[in-house]
Amino acid sequence: MTRPLTVGLDGSPESLAAAGWAAREALLRDRPLRLVHASVLRTPTLASGTGPEAPMPPDGVRREYARALLDRTRARLAGRHPSLRIDTGELPGQPVTALVEAGEEAELLVLGSRGLGRLAGFLLGSVSLAVLARSELPVVLVRSGDAEEKQPPANPATEGSPATGGSLAAGRRDVVLGLDLSKPGDALIAFAFEAASRRAAVLRVVHGWTLPRSDRGDILPEPRDGTAARVPRALSEVLGPWQEKFP
């Protein structure tokens, strides 16, 4: 069974950007794309001591919105990537649980994230954060922006082919792997090397450590325990086999 790349949609610009990224990634991996929308249906329960729950749209309206969102996104992606296999699905139940379960059946789960800026970190919504905490499989966060519009439609038959003058590396950013040498994790390293290889991109490996302090509390310019010399050797030992596998 071929696992798809699954995207969680909620109609936000971030989730639509995630769908665009996932579509291109699915073509690179030669995998189908699955678009899903998770929605909690109304129940007649009461919040203890507070009266009825806050008003929610009728279930029929919510289903209609979900179907329209999925159909509209599918049509847009199919028009941009005609060869891409696209499936859709509505997921009942709590969004976090539904998305985690959907991710268990996927090769990759892709979600949108509201970025603070080009150089800032991710501003996560409660759903994205909870899914990240619970998922045991890879999850990719995509921020909204103009990157998709600058990308040409992905075409595995020609993109990156010398015969056509294509270049996977053109316009693509480096893949960055943050590596903890105390527990490097083969799955994480494999993911990074494979991502860089598919894109013909540069793989940058980053490792950091905390500088020691002197007895007066000043940060020493260089560790006295040999860390600066030991780290490059450790990185070479961990990454050596992977560099042979991905020359």
CSV table of C-alpha atoms in Angstrom, one decimal:
chain,number,residue,atom,x,y,z
A,1,MET,CA,0.0,0.0,0.0
A,2,THR,CA,1.4,3.4,-1.0
A,3,ARG,CA,1.1,5.9,1.8
A,4,PRO,CA,0.0,9.4,0.8
A,5,LEU,CA,1.1,12.8,1.9
A,6,THR,CA,-1.7,14.1,4.0
A,7,VAL,CA,-2.6,17.8,4.5
A,8,GLY,CA,-4.9,19.2,7.2
A,9,LEU,CA,-7.0,22.0,5.8
A,10,ASP,CA,-9.0,24.6,7.7
A,11,GLY,CA,-9.3,27.3,5.1
A,12,SER,CA,-6.6,29.6,6.4
A,13,PRO,CA,-3.8,30.9,4.1
A,14,GLU,CA,-1.3,28.8,6.1
A,15,SER,CA,-3.2,25.6,5.4
A,16,LEU,CA,-3.6,26.4,1.7
A,17,ALA,CA,0.2,27.1,1.6
A,18,ALA,CA,0.7,23.7,3.2
A,19,ALA,CA,-1.4,22.1,0.5
A,20,GLY,CA,0.7,23.8,-2.2
A,21,TRP,CA,3.9,22.6,-0.6
A,22,ALA,CA,2.6,19.1,-0.1
A,23,ALA,CA,1.5,18.9,-3.7
A,24,ARG,CA,5.0,19.6,-5.0
A,25,GLU,CA,6.5,17.2,-2.4
A,26,ALA,CA,4.1,14.5,-3.4
A,27,LEU,CA,5.3,14.8,-7.0
A,28,LEU,CA,8.9,14.6,-5.9
A,29,ARG,CA,8.2,11.5,-3.9
A,30,ASP,CA,5.9,10.0,-6.5
A,31,ARG,CA,3.1,9.7,-3.9
A,32,PRO,CA,-0.6,10.5,-3.9
A,33,LEU,CA,-1.9,13.6,-2.0
A,34,ARG,CA,-4.7,13.4,0.5
A,35,LEU,CA,-6.5,16.5,1.6
A,36,VAL,CA,-8.5,16.3,4.9
A,37,HIS,CA,-10.6,18.6,7.0
A,38,ALA,CA,-11.3,17.8,10.7
A,39,SER,CA,-14.5,19.2,12.2
A,40,VAL,CA,-16.2,18.7,15.6
A,41,LEU,CA,-19.9,18.1,15.2
A,42,ARG,CA,-22.3,19.6,17.7
A,43,THR,CA,-23.4,17.6,20.7
A,44,PRO,CA,-26.3,18.4,23.1
A,45,THR,CA,-24.1,18.4,26.2
A,46,LEU,CA,-23.9,21.3,28.6
A,47,ALA,CA,-20.8,22.8,30.2
A,48,SER,CA,-21.0,22.2,33.9
A,49,GLY,CA,-22.6,25.2,35.7
A,50,THR,CA,-22.3,27.4,32.7
A,51,GLY,CA,-25.5,26.6,30.6
A,52,PRO,CA,-25.4,25.8,26.9
A,53,GLU,CA,-22.1,25.7,25.0
A,54,ALA,CA,-21.2,28.6,22.7
A,55,PRO,CA,-23.3,28.6,19.5
A,56,MET,CA,-21.8,26.6,16.7
A,57,PRO,CA,-22.9,26.5,13.0
A,58,PRO,CA,-25.3,23.6,12.3
A,59,ASP,CA,-23.7,20.3,11.4
A,60,GLY,CA,-25.0,20.6,7.8
A,61,VAL,CA,-23.4,24.0,7.4
A,62,ARG,CA,-20.1,22.7,8.7
A,63,ARG,CA,-20.2,19.7,6.4
A,64,GLU,CA,-21.0,21.9,3.4
A,65,TYR,CA,-18.1,24.2,4.2
A,66,ALA,CA,-15.7,21.3,4.6
A,67,ARG,CA,-16.8,19.7,1.3
A,68,ALA,CA,-16.5,23.1,-0.6
A,69,LEU,CA,-13.1,23.7,0.9
A,70,LEU,CA,-11.8,20.3,-0.1
A,71,ASP,CA,-13.3,20.4,-3.6
A,72,ARG,CA,-12.0,23.9,-4.2
A,73,THR,CA,-8.5,23.1,-3.0
A,74,ARG,CA,-8.4,19.8,-5.0
A,75,ALA,CA,-9.5,21.6,-8.2
A,76,ARG,CA,-6.8,24.3,-7.8
A,77,LEU,CA,-4.0,21.8,-7.2
A,78,ALA,CA,-5.2,19.5,-10.0
A,79,GLY,CA,-5.1,22.4,-12.4
A,80,ARG,CA,-1.6,23.2,-11.4
A,81,HIS,CA,-0.3,19.6,-11.2
A,82,PRO,CA,-2.4,17.5,-13.7
A,83,SER,CA,-0.5,14.3,-13.0
A,84,LEU,CA,-0.9,14.4,-9.2
A,85,ARG,CA,-3.2,11.9,-7.7
A,86,ILE,CA,-5.4,13.7,-5.2
A,87,ASP,CA,-7.9,12.3,-2.7
A,88,THR,CA,-10.1,14.1,-0.1
A,89,GLY,CA,-11.7,13.2,3.2
A,90,GLU,CA,-13.7,14.6,6.0
A,91,LEU,CA,-12.6,13.6,9.5
A,92,PRO,CA,-15.2,13.6,12.2
A,93,GLY,CA,-14.2,14.0,15.9
A,94,GLN,CA,-11.7,16.2,17.7
A,95,PRO,CA,-9.2,17.8,15.2
A,96,VAL,CA,-6.1,16.8,17.1
A,97,THR,CA,-7.0,13.1,17.4
A,98,ALA,CA,-8.3,13.0,13.8
A,99,LEU,CA,-5.2,14.5,12.4
A,100,VAL,CA,-2.9,12.3,14.4
A,101,GLU,CA,-4.7,9.2,13.3
A,102,ALA,CA,-4.7,10.4,9.7
A,103,GLY,CA,-0.9,10.9,10.0
A,104,GLU,CA,-0.4,7.3,11.1
A,105,GLU,CA,-1.6,6.2,7.7
A,106,ALA,CA,0.5,8.8,5.8
A,107,GLU,CA,4.1,9.0,4.7
A,108,LEU,CA,4.1,12.6,5.8
A,109,LEU,CA,1.6,14.9,7.6
A,110,VAL,CA,1.6,18.5,6.5
A,111,LEU,CA,0.1,21.4,8.5
A,112,GLY,CA,0.0,25.2,8.2
A,113,SER,CA,1.7,27.4,10.7
A,114,ARG,CA,1.4,31.2,11.3
A,115,GLY,CA,4.9,32.5,11.0
A,116,LEU,CA,6.1,35.6,12.9
A,117,GLY,CA,8.4,36.7,10.2
A,118,ARG,CA,11.1,35.5,7.8
A,119,LEU,CA,13.7,35.1,10.5
A,120,ALA,CA,11.5,34.3,13.4
A,121,GLY,CA,10.3,31.0,14.7
A,122,PHE,CA,6.9,29.4,14.2
A,123,LEU,CA,3.8,30.7,15.9
A,124,LEU,CA,1.9,27.5,16.5
A,125,GLY,CA,-1.9,27.2,16.8
A,126,SER,CA,-3.2,24.9,19.6
A,127,VAL,CA,-4.0,22.1,17.0
A,128,SER,CA,-0.6,22.1,15.4
A,129,LEU,CA,1.2,22.1,18.7
A,130,ALA,CA,-0.9,19.2,20.0
A,131,VAL,CA,-0.4,17.2,16.9
A,132,LEU,CA,3.3,17.7,17.0
A,133,ALA,CA,3.4,16.6,20.6
A,134,ARG,CA,1.4,13.4,19.9
A,135,SER,CA,2.6,12.3,16.5
A,136,GLU,CA,5.2,9.6,16.2
A,137,LEU,CA,5.6,10.2,12.5
A,138,PRO,CA,7.1,13.1,10.5
A,139,VAL,CA,5.1,16.3,10.5
A,140,VAL,CA,6.0,19.3,8.3
A,141,LEU,CA,4.9,22.9,9.2
A,142,VAL,CA,4.4,25.3,6.3
A,143,ARG,CA,4.1,29.1,6.6
A,144,SER,CA,2.1,31.2,4.3
A,145,GLY,CA,4.0,33.4,1.8
A,146,ASP,CA,4.7,34.0,-1.8
A,147,ALA,CA,7.0,31.0,-2.2
A,148,GLU,CA,4.4,28.9,-4.0
A,149,GLU,CA,3.7,31.6,-6.6
A,150,LYS,CA,7.4,31.8,-7.4
A,151,GLN,CA,7.7,28.1,-7.9
A,152,PRO,CA,6.9,26.7,-11.4
A,153,PRO,CA,4.6,23.7,-11.6
A,154,ALA,CA,6.4,20.6,-10.5
A,155,ASN,CA,7.1,18.2,-13.4
A,156,PRO,CA,9.1,15.1,-12.3
A,157,ALA,CA,9.6,14.2,-16.0
A,158,THR,CA,11.6,17.4,-16.8
A,159,GLU,CA,12.4,19.2,-13.6
A,160,GLY,CA,16.1,18.7,-12.8
A,161,SER,CA,16.8,16.9,-16.1
A,162,PRO,CA,20.0,18.1,-17.9
A,163,ALA,CA,18.4,17.3,-21.2
A,164,THR,CA,15.8,20.0,-20.7
A,165,GLY,CA,18.0,22.4,-18.9
A,166,GLY,CA,16.0,22.0,-15.7
A,167,SER,CA,17.6,22.4,-12.3
A,168,LEU,CA,16.1,21.1,-9.0
A,169,ALA,CA,18.6,23.3,-7.1
A,170,ALA,CA,17.5,26.5,-8.9
A,171,GLY,CA,15.7,28.7,-6.5
A,172,ARG,CA,15.6,26.1,-3.7
A,173,ARG,CA,16.9,26.8,-0.2
A,174,ASP,CA,19.2,24.6,1.8
A,175,VAL,CA,18.0,21.8,3.9
A,176,VAL,CA,19.0,22.3,7.6
A,177,LEU,CA,19.5,19.5,10.0
A,178,GLY,CA,19.7,20.3,13.7
A,179,LEU,CA,21.7,17.4,15.2
A,180,ASP,CA,21.9,16.4,18.8
A,181,LEU,CA,25.0,14.2,19.1
A,182,SER,CA,23.8,12.6,22.3
A,183,LYS,CA,20.9,11.1,20.4
A,184,PRO,CA,21.2,11.7,16.7
A,185,GLY,CA,18.4,9.5,15.5
A,186,ASP,CA,18.7,7.6,12.2
A,187,ALA,CA,15.1,8.5,11.2
A,188,LEU,CA,15.8,12.2,11.5
A,189,ILE,CA,19.1,12.0,9.6
A,190,ALA,CA,17.6,9.9,6.9
A,191,PHE,CA,14.7,12.4,6.4
A,192,ALA,CA,17.1,15.3,6.0
A,193,PHE,CA,19.5,13.5,3.6
A,194,GLU,CA,16.6,12.2,1.5
A,195,ALA,CA,14.9,15.7,1.4
A,196,ALA,CA,18.2,17.3,0.2
A,197,SER,CA,18.8,14.5,-2.3
A,198,ARG,CA,15.4,14.9,-3.9
A,199,ARG,CA,15.9,18.6,-4.4
A,200,ALA,CA,19.6,18.5,-5.3
A,201,ALA,CA,19.9,20.9,-2.4
A,202,VAL,CA,22.7,21.6,0.0
A,203,LEU,CA,22.4,19.9,3.4
A,204,ARG,CA,23.6,22.0,6.3
A,205,VAL,CA,24.1,20.2,9.6
A,206,VAL,CA,24.0,22.4,12.7
A,207,HIS,CA,25.1,21.4,16.2
A,208,GLY,CA,25.5,23.7,19.2
A,209,TRP,CA,26.5,23.4,22.8
A,210,THR,CA,26.5,25.7,25.8
A,211,LEU,CA,29.8,27.5,26.5
A,212,PRO,CA,31.1,27.0,30.1
A,213,ARG,CA,31.4,29.9,32.6
A,214,SER,CA,34.3,30.9,34.6
A,215,ASP,CA,34.3,31.0,38.4
A,216,ARG,CA,33.3,34.7,38.1
A,217,GLY,CA,30.4,33.8,35.9
A,218,ASP,CA,31.9,35.1,32.7
A,219,ILE,CA,31.4,33.0,29.6
A,220,LEU,CA,34.7,31.5,28.4
A,221,PRO,CA,35.6,32.1,24.8
A,222,GLU,CA,36.4,28.4,24.3
A,223,PRO,CA,35.7,25.3,26.2
A,224,ARG,CA,38.7,23.9,28.2
A,225,ASP,CA,37.4,20.3,28.0
A,226,GLY,CA,38.2,19.8,24.4
A,227,THR,CA,34.7,20.1,23.2
A,228,ALA,CA,35.6,22.3,20.2
A,229,ALA,CA,38.0,19.6,18.9
A,230,ARG,CA,35.8,16.7,19.8
A,231,VAL,CA,32.5,17.9,18.1
A,232,PRO,CA,33.9,17.8,14.5
A,233,ARG,CA,35.1,14.3,15.0
A,234,ALA,CA,31.8,13.1,16.4
A,235,LEU,CA,29.9,14.8,13.6
A,236,SER,CA,32.1,13.0,11.1
A,237,GLU,CA,31.5,9.6,12.8
A,238,VAL,CA,27.8,10.1,12.8
A,239,LEU,CA,27.4,11.5,9.3
A,240,GLY,CA,30.1,9.5,7.5
A,241,PRO,CA,27.9,6.5,6.7
A,242,TRP,CA,25.2,8.8,5.4
A,243,GLN,CA,27.6,10.7,3.2
A,244,GLU,CA,28.6,7.4,1.6
A,245,LYS,CA,25.0,6.5,1.1
A,246,PHE,CA,24.2,10.0,-0.4
A,247,PRO,CA,27.4,11.0,-2.2
